[in-house]
Coordinates of C-alpha atoms in Angstrom, one line a residue:
M675 CA 103.1 40.5 72.5
R676 CA 103.4 37.5 70.7
G677 CA 100.1 35.9 69.6
L678 CA 98.9 32.4 69.9
P679 CA 100.3 30.1 67.4
S680 CA 98.0 29.4 64.5
L681 CA 96.7 25.8 64.1
P682 CA 95.6 24.3 60.8
F683 CA 91.7 24.1 60.3
R684 CA 90.3 20.7 59.8
R685 CA 86.7 19.9 58.8
P686 CA 85.0 17.0 60.5
K687 CA 84.5 13.9 58.4
R688 CA 80.9 12.9 57.5
N689 CA 79.6 9.6 56.0
E690 CA 77.1 10.5 53.2
S691 CA 76.6 7.0 51.8
G692 CA 72.8 6.3 51.1
S693 CA 71.6 9.8 51.0
I694 CA 70.7 9.8 47.3
T695 CA 68.6 6.7 47.8
D696 CA 66.5 8.2 50.5
F697 CA 66.0 11.4 48.5
S698 CA 65.0 9.4 45.5
L699 CA 62.4 7.5 47.5
V700 CA 60.9 10.6 48.7
V701 CA 60.7 12.0 45.3
L702 CA 59.2 8.8 43.9
V703 CA 56.5 8.7 46.4
G704 CA 55.6 12.3 45.6
M705 CA 55.6 11.5 41.9
I706 CA 53.3 8.5 42.4
A707 CA 50.9 10.5 44.6
T708 CA 50.9 13.3 42.1
G709 CA 50.4 10.8 39.2
G710 CA 47.6 9.2 41.1
L711 CA 46.0 12.5 41.6
A712 CA 46.4 13.3 37.9
V713 CA 45.1 10.0 36.8
D714 CA 42.1 10.2 39.1
A715 CA 41.4 13.7 37.9
I716 CA 41.4 12.6 34.3
Y717 CA 39.4 9.5 35.2
F718 CA 36.7 11.5 37.1
E719 CA 36.5 14.0 34.2
G720 CA 36.1 11.2 31.7
K721 CA 33.3 9.7 33.8
R722 CA 31.6 13.1 34.2
V723 CA 31.8 13.7 30.4
A724 CA 30.5 10.3 29.7
A725 CA 27.6 10.8 32.1
Q726 CA 26.9 14.2 30.6
D727 CA 26.9 12.9 27.0
A728 CA 24.7 10.0 28.0
M729 CA 22.2 12.3 29.7
D730 CA 22.2 14.7 26.8
R731 CA 21.4 11.9 24.4
C732 CA 18.7 10.5 26.7
A733 CA 17.1 14.0 27.1
L734 CA 16.9 14.2 23.3
M735 CA 15.2 10.8 23.2
A736 CA 12.8 11.7 26.0
A737 CA 11.9 14.9 24.3
I738 CA 10.8 13.1 21.1
A739 CA 8.8 10.4 23.0
Q740 CA 5.5 10.5 21.1
N741 CA 2.1 10.9 22.7
R742 CA 0.2 7.7 23.3
I743 CA -2.4 7.7 20.6
D744 CA -5.0 6.0 22.8
G745 CA -6.2 9.4 24.0
G746 CA -3.6 10.3 26.6
A747 CA -1.5 13.4 26.5
E748 CA 2.3 13.4 27.0
T749 CA 3.1 12.4 30.6
E750 CA 6.2 12.4 32.8
I751 CA 5.9 8.6 33.0
T752 CA 6.4 8.4 29.3
A753 CA 9.5 10.6 29.4
S754 CA 10.8 8.8 32.6
Q755 CA 10.5 5.4 30.9
V756 CA 12.4 6.6 27.9
A757 CA 15.1 8.4 29.9
S758 CA 15.5 5.5 32.3
D759 CA 15.8 2.9 29.6
C760 CA 18.3 5.1 27.7
M761 CA 20.5 5.7 30.7
A762 CA 20.4 2.0 31.7
K763 CA 21.9 1.1 28.4
S764 CA 24.6 3.7 28.7
S765 CA 28.0 3.1 30.3
V766 CA 27.1 5.0 33.5
G767 CA 23.7 3.3 34.2
S768 CA 20.5 4.8 35.5
A769 CA 20.9 4.3 39.2
G770 CA 21.6 8.0 39.9
L771 CA 18.8 9.4 37.6
N772 CA 16.1 11.6 39.2
P773 CA 12.6 11.7 37.9
P774 CA 12.5 13.9 34.8
S775 CA 10.8 17.2 34.6
V776 CA 8.5 17.7 31.6
F777 CA 7.1 21.1 30.7
S778 CA 4.7 21.6 27.8
Q779 CA 3.3 24.9 26.6
N780 CA 2.5 26.5 23.3
S781 CA 3.6 23.5 21.2
M782 CA 7.0 23.4 23.0
R783 CA 8.0 20.5 25.2
T784 CA 11.0 20.7 27.4
V785 CA 12.5 17.6 29.2
T786 CA 15.0 18.2 31.9
L787 CA 17.0 15.3 33.3
S788 CA 19.2 15.4 36.4
G789 CA 21.0 13.0 38.5
N790 CA 23.9 12.5 41.0
Y791 CA 26.5 10.1 39.8
T792 CA 29.3 8.8 42.2
F793 CA 32.5 7.4 40.8
D794 CA 35.1 5.5 42.9
A795 CA 38.7 6.8 42.6
L796 CA 41.3 4.5 41.0
F797 CA 43.9 5.5 43.6
P798 CA 42.0 6.3 46.8
N799 CA 45.1 5.9 49.1
V800 CA 47.4 8.5 47.7
G801 CA 45.7 11.5 49.0
N802 CA 42.6 11.3 46.8
A803 CA 39.0 11.1 48.0
A804 CA 37.7 7.5 47.8
S805 CA 35.0 8.7 45.4
K806 CA 33.6 11.8 43.8
T807 CA 29.9 12.7 43.1
Y808 CA 28.8 14.9 40.2
A809 CA 25.5 16.6 39.7
I810 CA 24.6 16.1 36.0
T811 CA 21.9 18.0 34.3
A812 CA 20.6 17.9 30.7
R813 CA 17.8 19.7 28.9
S814 CA 16.2 19.2 25.5
T815 CA 13.4 21.1 23.9
Q816 CA 11.1 20.0 21.1
K817 CA 9.7 23.1 19.7
L818 CA 7.0 22.4 17.1
P819 CA 7.4 24.7 14.2
N820 CA 4.5 26.1 12.2
L821 CA 4.0 22.8 10.4
E822 CA 2.1 22.5 7.1
L823 CA 1.6 18.9 6.4
T824 CA -0.1 17.6 3.2
V825 CA -0.8 13.9 2.5
A826 CA -2.0 13.0 -1.0
V827 CA -3.2 9.4 -1.5
D828 CA -4.3 7.5 -4.6
I829 CA -7.7 6.0 -3.7
N830 CA -8.2 4.1 -7.0
H831 CA -7.7 0.7 -5.4
A832 CA -10.0 -0.2 -2.5
A833 CA -7.7 -2.9 -1.1
F834 CA -4.7 -0.5 -0.9
W835 CA -6.9 2.2 0.7
N836 CA -8.1 -0.2 3.3
Q837 CA -4.5 -1.1 4.2
I838 CA -3.4 2.5 4.5
R839 CA -6.5 4.0 6.1
H840 CA -5.9 3.2 9.8
P841 CA -2.1 3.8 9.7
L842 CA -2.8 7.3 8.2
K843 CA -5.0 8.2 11.2
E844 CA -2.2 7.1 13.6
F845 CA 0.3 9.1 11.6
F846 CA -1.7 12.3 11.7
N847 CA -2.3 12.0 15.4
T848 CA 1.4 11.2 16.1
V849 CA 2.8 14.1 14.1
A850 CA 0.4 16.6 15.7
A851 CA 0.8 15.1 19.2
A852 CA 2.8 18.0 20.5
D853 CA 0.6 20.7 19.0
T854 CA -0.9 22.6 21.9
G855 CA -0.6 26.0 20.2
N856 CA -2.4 25.5 16.9
K857 CA 0.8 25.4 15.0
V858 CA 0.0 22.3 12.8
T859 CA -2.4 22.5 9.8
V860 CA -3.1 19.3 7.9
N861 CA -4.2 19.0 4.2
F862 CA -5.5 15.6 3.1
V863 CA -5.8 15.2 -0.7
P864 CA -7.5 12.0 -2.0
F865 CA -7.2 11.7 -5.8
D866 CA -8.1 9.4 -8.6
K867 CA -8.4 10.5 -12.2
N868 CA -8.6 14.0 -10.9
V869 CA -8.7 16.0 -7.7
H870 CA -12.4 16.6 -6.9
L871 CA -12.5 19.9 -5.1
G872 CA -16.0 19.7 -3.5
E873 CA -17.1 22.9 -1.9
L874 CA -13.6 24.4 -2.5
I875 CA -14.5 24.9 -6.1
D876 CA -17.1 27.6 -5.1
R877 CA -14.2 29.6 -3.6
F878 CA -12.8 30.1 -7.1
S879 CA -14.2 32.3 -9.9
T880 CA -15.7 29.8 -12.4
E881 CA -17.7 29.6 -15.5
Q882 CA -19.5 26.9 -17.6
R883 CA -20.8 25.1 -14.5
P884 CA -22.3 21.7 -15.6
P885 CA -26.0 21.2 -14.8
F886 CA -25.1 18.1 -12.9
A887 CA -22.7 20.0 -10.6
S888 CA -25.3 20.5 -7.9
N889 CA -23.5 17.9 -5.8
A890 CA -19.8 17.3 -5.2
N891 CA -19.6 14.2 -7.3
R892 CA -17.9 16.0 -10.2
T893 CA -16.1 19.2 -9.1
C894 CA -13.0 19.6 -11.1
L895 CA -11.4 22.8 -12.4
L896 CA -9.7 23.0 -15.8
L897 CA -6.3 24.6 -15.2
P898 CA -4.6 26.4 -18.1
E899 CA -2.0 24.2 -19.8
N900 CA 0.7 26.8 -19.2
S901 CA 0.1 26.7 -15.4
K902 CA 0.2 23.0 -14.8
D903 CA 3.9 23.0 -14.1
D904 CA 3.7 25.8 -11.7
I905 CA 2.8 25.4 -8.0
G906 CA 0.8 28.6 -7.6
I907 CA -2.8 29.0 -8.5
D908 CA -4.1 32.5 -9.4
M909 CA -7.2 33.1 -7.2
S910 CA -8.1 36.2 -9.3
A911 CA -8.4 34.2 -12.6
Q912 CA -11.6 32.6 -13.9
Y913 CA -11.6 28.8 -14.5
R914 CA -13.8 26.5 -16.4
W915 CA -15.4 23.5 -14.9
S916 CA -14.5 20.0 -16.2
W917 CA -17.2 18.2 -18.1
P918 CA -16.8 14.4 -18.2
V919 CA -16.2 12.6 -21.5
Y920 CA -16.3 8.9 -21.9
I921 CA -15.2 7.2 -25.2
G922 CA -14.8 3.5 -25.5
I923 CA -12.2 2.3 -28.0
A924 CA -14.2 -0.7 -28.8
N925 CA -16.8 1.7 -30.3
N926 CA -14.3 4.0 -32.0
P927 CA -14.0 2.9 -35.7
T928 CA -11.7 5.4 -37.4
S929 CA -11.7 3.8 -40.9
T930 CA -15.3 2.7 -41.2
P931 CA -18.5 4.5 -40.4
L932 CA -20.1 1.6 -38.5
S933 CA -19.3 -0.1 -35.2
S934 CA -20.7 -3.6 -35.0
G935 CA -19.5 -4.0 -31.4
F936 CA -21.3 -1.0 -30.1
R937 CA -22.6 -2.0 -26.7
Y938 CA -25.1 0.7 -26.0
I939 CA -27.2 1.0 -29.2
L940 CA -30.5 1.0 -27.3
G941 CA -29.3 2.7 -24.1
T942 CA -31.2 5.8 -23.2
P943 CA -29.6 8.6 -21.2
E944 CA -32.5 9.0 -18.8
R945 CA -35.6 7.4 -17.5
N946 CA -38.4 8.5 -15.2
G947 CA -39.3 6.8 -12.0
G948 CA -35.8 6.9 -10.5
L949 CA -34.5 4.0 -12.6
W950 CA -32.5 6.1 -15.0
H951 CA -30.5 9.1 -13.9
S952 CA -28.6 11.9 -15.6
L953 CA -24.9 11.5 -16.1
G954 CA -24.1 13.6 -13.1
E955 CA -26.2 11.6 -10.7
M956 CA -25.4 8.1 -11.9
T957 CA -24.2 5.7 -9.2
K958 CA -26.1 2.4 -9.8
L959 CA -27.5 1.6 -13.3
D960 CA -30.5 -0.3 -14.2
T961 CA -29.5 -3.7 -15.5
F962 CA -31.8 -3.4 -18.5
L963 CA -30.1 -1.6 -21.5
P964 CA -27.3 -0.1 -19.5
L965 CA -26.0 3.3 -20.2
P966 CA -22.2 3.4 -20.1
T967 CA -21.4 4.6 -16.6
P968 CA -18.8 7.4 -16.7
E969 CA -16.1 5.5 -14.8
F970 CA -13.4 6.4 -17.3
G971 CA -14.0 10.0 -18.2
N972 CA -12.3 13.1 -17.2
C973 CA -13.5 14.2 -13.7
A974 CA -15.2 10.8 -13.5
Y975 CA -18.1 10.3 -11.1
T976 CA -16.9 9.8 -7.5
S977 CA -18.3 9.9 -4.0
A978 CA -18.9 13.4 -2.7
N979 CA -16.7 12.4 0.3
N980 CA -13.6 12.1 -1.9
T981 CA -12.7 15.7 -1.7
P982 CA -9.7 17.5 -0.1
L983 CA -9.7 18.5 3.6
V984 CA -7.5 21.6 4.0
G985 CA -6.4 23.7 6.9
A986 CA -7.5 21.1 9.4
A987 CA -6.2 20.6 12.9
V988 CA -6.0 17.3 14.9
A989 CA -8.5 17.4 17.7
R990 CA -7.1 17.2 21.3
P991 CA -6.9 15.1 23.3
I992 CA -5.3 12.9 20.7
T993 CA -7.6 10.2 19.5
T994 CA -8.2 7.8 16.6
A995 CA -12.0 8.0 17.0
P996 CA -14.0 9.6 14.2
T997 CA -14.5 12.8 16.3
S998 CA -11.5 14.3 14.7
P999 CA -12.3 16.0 11.4
I1000 CA -9.2 14.3 9.9
N1001 CA -10.3 10.9 11.1
A1002 CA -13.9 11.5 10.0
K1003 CA -12.6 12.4 6.5
I1004 CA -10.5 9.3 6.2
D1005 CA -13.3 7.1 7.4
S1006 CA -15.7 8.6 4.8
I1007 CA -13.5 8.0 1.7
V1008 CA -15.1 5.7 -0.9
A1009 CA -12.3 4.0 -2.8
R1010 CA -12.6 2.5 -6.2
G1011 CA -12.4 -1.2 -6.8
H1012 CA -9.5 -2.0 -9.2
E1013 CA -6.4 0.0 -10.1
D1014 CA -5.9 -1.6 -13.5
I1015 CA -8.8 0.2 -15.1
N1016 CA -9.0 3.3 -12.8
Y1017 CA -6.3 5.6 -13.7
A1018 CA -5.0 8.5 -11.7
N1019 CA -3.5 11.8 -12.7
S1020 CA -0.4 12.2 -10.6
A1021 CA 0.5 15.5 -12.2
E1022 CA -2.8 17.0 -11.3
A1023 CA -2.6 15.5 -7.8
M1024 CA 0.9 16.9 -7.3
K1025 CA -0.3 20.3 -8.5
W1026 CA -3.1 20.6 -6.0
S1027 CA -1.2 19.0 -3.1
L1028 CA 1.6 21.6 -3.5
A1029 CA -0.8 24.4 -4.1
F1030 CA -2.4 23.8 -0.7
M1031 CA 1.0 24.8 0.8
D1032 CA 1.5 27.8 -1.5
D1033 CA 0.7 31.3 -0.3
S1034 CA -1.2 31.9 -3.6
L1035 CA -4.1 30.2 -1.9
R1036 CA -3.9 32.1 1.3
S1037 CA -7.2 33.9 0.6
L1038 CA -8.9 30.5 0.2
F1039 CA -7.6 29.3 3.6
A1040 CA -8.6 32.6 5.2
S1041 CA -12.2 32.3 3.9
K1042 CA -12.4 28.7 5.3
A1043 CA -11.1 29.9 8.7
A1044 CA -13.6 32.7 8.7
D1045 CA -16.6 30.4 8.1
L1046 CA -15.2 27.9 10.6
T1047 CA -14.7 25.2 8.0
A1048 CA -11.0 25.2 8.8
S1049 CA -9.0 25.5 12.0
A1050 CA -8.1 28.9 13.4
A1051 CA -4.5 28.2 12.6
A1052 CA -5.4 28.2 8.9
A1053 CA -6.2 31.9 8.9
N1054 CA -2.7 32.9 7.9
R1055 CA -1.8 29.8 6.0
P1056 CA -0.1 28.8 3.7
L1057 CA 3.0 30.6 5.0
S1058 CA 5.5 32.0 2.7
Y1059 CA 8.4 29.8 1.7
G1060 CA 11.3 30.2 4.1
A1061 CA 9.2 31.8 6.8
E1062 CA 10.9 31.7 10.2
D1063 CA 10.1 28.7 12.3
S1064 CA 8.1 26.9 9.6
L1065 CA 8.2 23.5 7.9
K1066 CA 6.3 22.3 4.9
V1067 CA 6.0 18.5 4.3
L1068 CA 4.4 16.6 1.5
I1069 CA 3.8 12.8 1.6
F1070 CA 2.7 11.6 -1.9
V1071 CA 1.2 8.1 -2.1
P1072 CA 0.6 6.7 -5.6
N1073 CA -0.6 3.2 -6.3
N1074 CA -0.7 2.7 -10.1
V1075 CA 1.8 2.1 -12.9
F1076 CA -0.4 3.7 -15.5
R1077 CA -0.5 7.2 -14.1
M1078 CA 2.6 8.4 -15.9
P1079 CA 1.3 8.1 -19.5
D1080 CA -2.1 9.6 -18.6
G1081 CA -2.4 11.7 -21.6
Q1082 CA -2.1 9.0 -24.2
I1083 CA -5.1 8.6 -26.5
T1084 CA -4.4 4.9 -27.2
A1085 CA -5.8 1.6 -26.2
D1086 CA -4.7 0.1 -23.0
S1087 CA -4.1 -3.6 -23.2
A1088 CA -5.6 -4.3 -19.8
S1089 CA -8.9 -2.6 -20.2
G1090 CA -9.5 -1.8 -23.8
I1091 CA -10.4 1.7 -22.9
T1092 CA -9.0 4.9 -24.3
A1093 CA -7.4 7.4 -22.1
S1094 CA -10.4 9.7 -22.9
R1095 CA -10.1 11.3 -19.4
V1096 CA -7.9 13.9 -21.0
R1097 CA -10.7 15.0 -23.4
E1098 CA -13.1 17.8 -22.6
I1099 CA -16.1 19.4 -24.3
R1100 CA -15.1 22.1 -26.7
P1101 CA -15.7 25.5 -25.0
E1102 CA -17.7 26.9 -27.9
F1103 CA -20.4 24.3 -27.2
L1104 CA -20.7 25.6 -23.7
D1105 CA -20.3 29.3 -23.9
G1106 CA -22.9 30.0 -26.5
T1107 CA -20.5 30.5 -29.4
E1108 CA -21.8 27.4 -31.2
P1109 CA -25.4 27.8 -32.5
A1110 CA -28.0 25.9 -30.4
P1111 CA -28.6 22.4 -31.6
Q1112 CA -31.8 21.4 -33.3
I1113 CA -32.5 18.7 -30.7
W1114 CA -35.6 18.2 -28.6
R1115 CA -36.5 15.9 -25.7
T1116 CA -39.8 14.7 -24.3
P1117 CA -40.7 16.3 -21.0
D1118 CA -40.7 14.3 -17.8
S1119 CA -43.7 12.0 -17.6
T1120 CA -45.6 10.4 -14.8
V1121 CA -46.0 7.2 -16.9
P1122 CA -43.1 4.8 -16.1
T1123 CA -43.0 3.3 -19.5
E1124 CA -42.6 6.7 -21.2
N1125 CA -38.9 7.2 -20.9
I1126 CA -37.1 10.2 -22.3
R1127 CA -36.7 10.3 -26.1
Y1128 CA -34.7 12.7 -28.2
S1129 CA -35.4 14.1 -31.6
I1130 CA -32.8 15.7 -33.8
Y1131 CA -33.3 17.6 -37.1
H1132 CA -31.1 16.5 -40.0
P1133 CA -31.7 18.6 -43.1
D1134 CA -29.9 16.0 -45.3
A1135 CA -32.4 13.4 -44.5
P1136 CA -34.4 12.2 -47.6
G1137 CA -38.1 13.0 -47.9
P1138 CA -40.2 15.1 -45.6
N1139 CA -39.3 13.3 -42.5
K1140 CA -36.1 15.0 -41.3
Y1141 CA -36.5 14.4 -37.5
W1142 CA -34.7 11.3 -36.2
V1143 CA -36.3 10.0 -33.0
T1144 CA -34.2 7.9 -30.7
Q1145 CA -34.9 4.4 -29.5
G1146 CA -37.4 4.0 -26.6
H1147 CA -37.1 1.8 -23.5
C1148 CA -38.7 -1.3 -24.9
F1149 CA -38.5 -3.6 -27.9
A1150 CA -42.0 -3.0 -29.2
S1151 CA -42.4 -1.3 -32.6
T1152 CA -43.7 1.8 -30.9
C1153 CA -40.3 2.2 -29.2
A1154 CA -38.2 1.8 -32.3
A1155 CA -36.0 4.6 -33.6
H1156 CA -37.5 6.2 -36.7
W1157 CA -37.7 9.3 -38.9
A1158 CA -40.5 11.6 -38.3
A1159 CA -42.0 14.9 -39.6
A1160 CA -41.7 16.6 -36.3
P1161 CA -40.1 16.2 -32.9
F1162 CA -41.5 13.2 -31.0
Q1163 CA -44.3 13.8 -28.5
Y1164 CA -46.1 11.3 -26.3
P1165 CA -49.9 11.4 -26.7
G1166 CA -51.5 13.6 -24.1
E1167 CA -48.1 14.8 -22.8
G1168 CA -46.4 18.2 -23.0
A1169 CA -44.7 19.5 -26.1
P1170 CA -41.0 18.5 -26.7
I1171 CA -38.4 20.8 -25.1
A1172 CA -35.7 22.5 -27.2
Q1173 CA -32.3 21.7 -25.9
T1174 CA -29.1 23.7 -25.5
W1175 CA -25.7 22.2 -25.9
P1176 CA -25.1 22.3 -22.1
D1177 CA -28.4 20.5 -21.7
I1178 CA -27.2 17.8 -24.1
F1179 CA -23.8 17.3 -22.6
G1180 CA -25.2 17.4 -19.1
A1181 CA -27.7 14.6 -19.9
M1182 CA -25.8 12.1 -22.0
T1183 CA -22.4 10.7 -22.8
I1184 CA -20.5 11.8 -25.9
E1185 CA -20.8 8.2 -27.1
Y1186 CA -24.6 8.2 -26.8
L1187 CA -24.8 11.6 -28.6
I1188 CA -22.6 10.5 -31.5
R1189 CA -24.0 7.1 -31.9
Q1190 CA -27.7 7.6 -31.3
L1191 CA -28.2 11.1 -32.8
Y1192 CA -25.7 11.1 -35.6
M1193 CA -24.1 7.8 -36.7
I1194 CA -27.2 5.6 -36.6
P1195 CA -29.5 8.0 -38.5
L1196 CA -26.9 9.3 -41.0
T1197 CA -24.8 6.2 -41.7
E1198 CA -26.5 3.0 -40.5
A1199 CA -29.9 4.3 -41.9
G1200 CA -28.2 4.7 -45.3
V1201 CA -28.4 8.5 -45.5
L1202 CA -24.7 9.4 -45.6
P1203 CA -22.9 6.0 -45.3
G1204 CA -19.7 7.3 -47.0
N1205 CA -19.4 10.7 -45.4
A1206 CA -16.3 10.7 -43.1
D1207 CA -17.7 13.7 -41.2
Y1208 CA -20.0 11.3 -39.5
H1209 CA -17.5 8.6 -38.6
F1210 CA -17.0 8.2 -34.9
G1211 CA -13.5 9.7 -34.7
S1212 CA -14.6 12.8 -36.7
L1213 CA -17.6 13.4 -34.5
V1214 CA -15.4 12.9 -31.3
D1215 CA -13.1 15.6 -32.6
R1216 CA -16.0 17.8 -33.5
F1217 CA -17.4 17.9 -29.9
T1218 CA -14.3 17.4 -27.8
Y1219 CA -10.6 18.3 -27.6
I1220 CA -7.6 16.8 -25.9
E1221 CA -7.3 18.9 -22.8
T1222 CA -4.0 17.5 -21.4
D1223 CA -0.8 17.3 -23.4
A1224 CA 0.3 13.8 -22.9
S1225 CA 3.9 14.6 -23.7
R1226 CA 4.0 17.1 -20.9
L1227 CA 2.5 15.1 -18.0
V1228 CA 5.7 13.6 -16.7
Q1229 CA 7.6 16.8 -17.3
D1230 CA 5.0 18.8 -15.4
F1231 CA 5.2 16.4 -12.6
E1232 CA 9.0 16.6 -12.4
D1233 CA 8.9 20.4 -12.7
L1234 CA 6.5 20.6 -9.8
C1235 CA 8.7 18.4 -7.6
A1236 CA 11.8 20.4 -8.5
Q1237 CA 10.1 23.7 -7.6
A1238 CA 8.8 22.4 -4.3
K1239 CA 12.2 21.1 -3.2
Q1240 CA 13.8 24.4 -4.3
N1241 CA 11.3 26.2 -2.1
G1242 CA 12.2 24.0 0.9
V1243 CA 9.3 21.6 0.8
L1244 CA 10.2 18.2 2.3
I1245 CA 8.8 15.5 0.0
Y1246 CA 8.3 11.8 0.9
T1247 CA 7.0 9.3 -1.7
L1248 CA 5.3 6.0 -0.7
M1249 CA 4.7 3.7 -3.7
G1250 CA 2.0 1.1 -3.3
N1251 CA 1.9 -2.3 -5.0
G1252 CA 0.3 -0.8 -8.1
V1253 CA 3.5 1.1 -8.8
V1254 CA 6.0 -1.6 -8.0
T1255 CA 6.8 -3.8 -11.0
R1256 CA 4.2 -6.4 -11.6
S1257 CA 5.1 -10.0 -11.1
E1258 CA 5.6 -11.9 -14.3
T1259 CA 5.1 -15.3 -12.6
G1260 CA 1.9 -17.1 -11.7
G1261 CA -1.5 -16.6 -13.2
T1262 CA -2.5 -17.3 -16.8
A1263 CA -0.2 -16.9 -19.8
A1264 CA -2.2 -13.8 -20.8
Q1265 CA -1.8 -12.3 -17.3
R1266 CA 2.0 -12.9 -17.3
A1267 CA 2.2 -11.3 -20.8
A1268 CA 0.2 -8.3 -19.6
A1269 CA 2.5 -8.0 -16.5
A1270 CA 5.6 -8.1 -18.7
A1271 CA 4.1 -5.4 -20.9
H1272 CA 3.4 -3.2 -18.0
N1273 CA 6.8 -3.5 -16.4
P1274 CA 8.4 -0.7 -18.5
F1275 CA 5.7 1.7 -17.2
A1276 CA 6.3 0.5 -13.7
R1277 CA 10.0 1.0 -13.9
A1278 CA 9.5 4.5 -15.4
A1279 CA 7.0 5.4 -12.7
I1280 CA 9.2 4.1 -9.9
T1281 CA 12.1 6.2 -11.1
T1282 CA 9.9 9.3 -11.4
Y1283 CA 8.5 9.0 -8.0
R1284 CA 11.9 8.3 -6.4
N1285 CA 13.4 11.3 -8.1
C1286 CA 10.6 13.5 -6.8
A1287 CA 11.4 12.7 -3.1
S1288 CA 13.8 15.0 -1.3
S1289 CA 16.4 12.2 -1.3
P1290 CA 16.6 8.5 -1.9
S1291 CA 16.0 7.9 1.8
H1292 CA 12.7 9.8 1.6
S1293 CA 11.2 7.4 -1.0
F1294 CA 9.7 4.0 0.0
T1295 CA 7.8 1.1 -1.5
V1296 CA 5.1 -0.4 0.7
G1297 CA 3.3 -3.6 -0.1
N1298 CA 1.1 -4.4 2.9
A1299 CA -0.4 -2.9 6.0
A1300 CA 2.6 -3.7 8.2
S1301 CA 5.1 -2.0 5.9
I1302 CA 2.8 1.0 5.5
K1303 CA 2.5 1.4 9.3
S1304 CA 6.2 1.1 9.9
T1305 CA 7.0 3.5 7.1
L1306 CA 4.6 6.2 8.3
R1307 CA 6.0 5.8 11.9
L1308 CA 9.5 6.3 10.5
I1309 CA 8.4 9.4 8.7
A1310 CA 6.7 10.7 11.8
S1311 CA 9.9 10.1 13.8
N1312 CA 11.9 11.9 11.1
I1313 CA 9.6 14.9 11.2
A1314 CA 9.8 15.0 15.0
Q1315 CA 13.6 15.0 14.9
L1316 CA 13.5 18.0 12.6
T1317 CA 11.8 19.9 15.4
L1318 CA 14.4 19.3 18.1
S1319 CA 16.7 21.8 19.7
Q1320 CA 18.9 21.5 22.7

């Protein structure tokens, strides 16, 4: 069987023109849609990140919003205002911000911000949502560390003190505003020529207490020379009290036995009836025959209020009223009048300021906490350096260009006074090593005209009269100084009283002792006019010694600063007008010359104080109340920022 004939296969013809174009269009639309989705995704993420970054920053700012110092505690309104203002200035705005949550407990403040932020899509018609909403949350915590804050202020100049007094109260209250858990202790150290310890001195083991130390007007410890460049103070050691010494250079002839310019020839150290007082009690002097007030001596007379306050806490609610022990202390300070003649010892002030943050004084703080003269938080202070969750801050405020060369025993061109503040009574005259003096004084009398008179036995005096009797409180012949055969006694009054060396140094200045009991009878009276042992300078060296090594003062100061910074103490220095270089324009020619002469001291002091600060940005010069206030606010803000965590 024959099959069907095979036919050739032919494919149908198709027209494929334009197919590529259609396909490309489909692909392009898909690519555009995909690109739009990608761009919007990137855009939304960028907006979300920007919103998150802004809220993080604003949470930080809200967390450090300081308490209002008018008595109100931290409130949500304060944080809300800060957060809202911050977000409003950001790129995302504040429209979506919810009211913040503020939680404070145990000196820790947490601010939580949240908000819903909606962003429109760039390509809403390519499959994207027209907009997208993100819930943004940020949290910042200000955790107050165990803060030990010491502020040391030079109170030698009343005008400067009046400028800084109120800003200081605001500063203390601001720094401690977040303290709800007794984590902040404050030490306030006013200083002038010395740091007067007040009742703190009784917490040390001491010897050779002056008879005039029944009050807090002169309460200075003599620290060993080899410990002045070390922060710590050994509480187990025994320390000597400082006895004031005043020596006027106008009355200090070193080459001649006489002093024609002696201003206190007739001055008596005491007088009955309340008109004359002992050296330790002197505040106001009788205008008649004035005794030299001990303004310039070591541990010079000062108000009993000018003593340190240690281990204190800021009372809550925060207030600037005197109810706070810190504010009450600041309000009680009695500053001196003029910085040019009232020197301060910066090295000693730095020593005590840092010691109050050194654990070597922990037993002192514990004793104060135990007798309720310090806050409960002070019981375990000062903390050890590097202790966990702790911060030690010192703010040092000097105000005089003369403090650096404190130890110099030379004339100062401004005041004509020696730097005798660095001299002390030789210990052998106080500890009984030196034989008792052959000096007597009349007893207290009920007769106002019968002031105290002293008699001293001089074996080298000619003739039988070997007792020199000092000048009385009048110009009559009966009051004249004279030689006598026995110690002076008022008729009908008690017998003269033999004196000890502590009695003598507690009742009169070195200048009075030397002039009235030695120089006048032995040189001016013609007994030993050529004997150099009775010249003023020789007698000064006989009774006193230079307690402070002048060449070491600046070095001690620098060493203390270096140790503190090495131990992690944050140091700020605020230099008042007295440190800033004096103007050499204006005033009289003599004033301009004096200013020019002082400028080298000012420049040296500025350099020293700036180098003491933790960094150049931690050192400031302040010239008026406004600059003081703004600087202290800046420091408070810096301290607050150090306490932030997120």
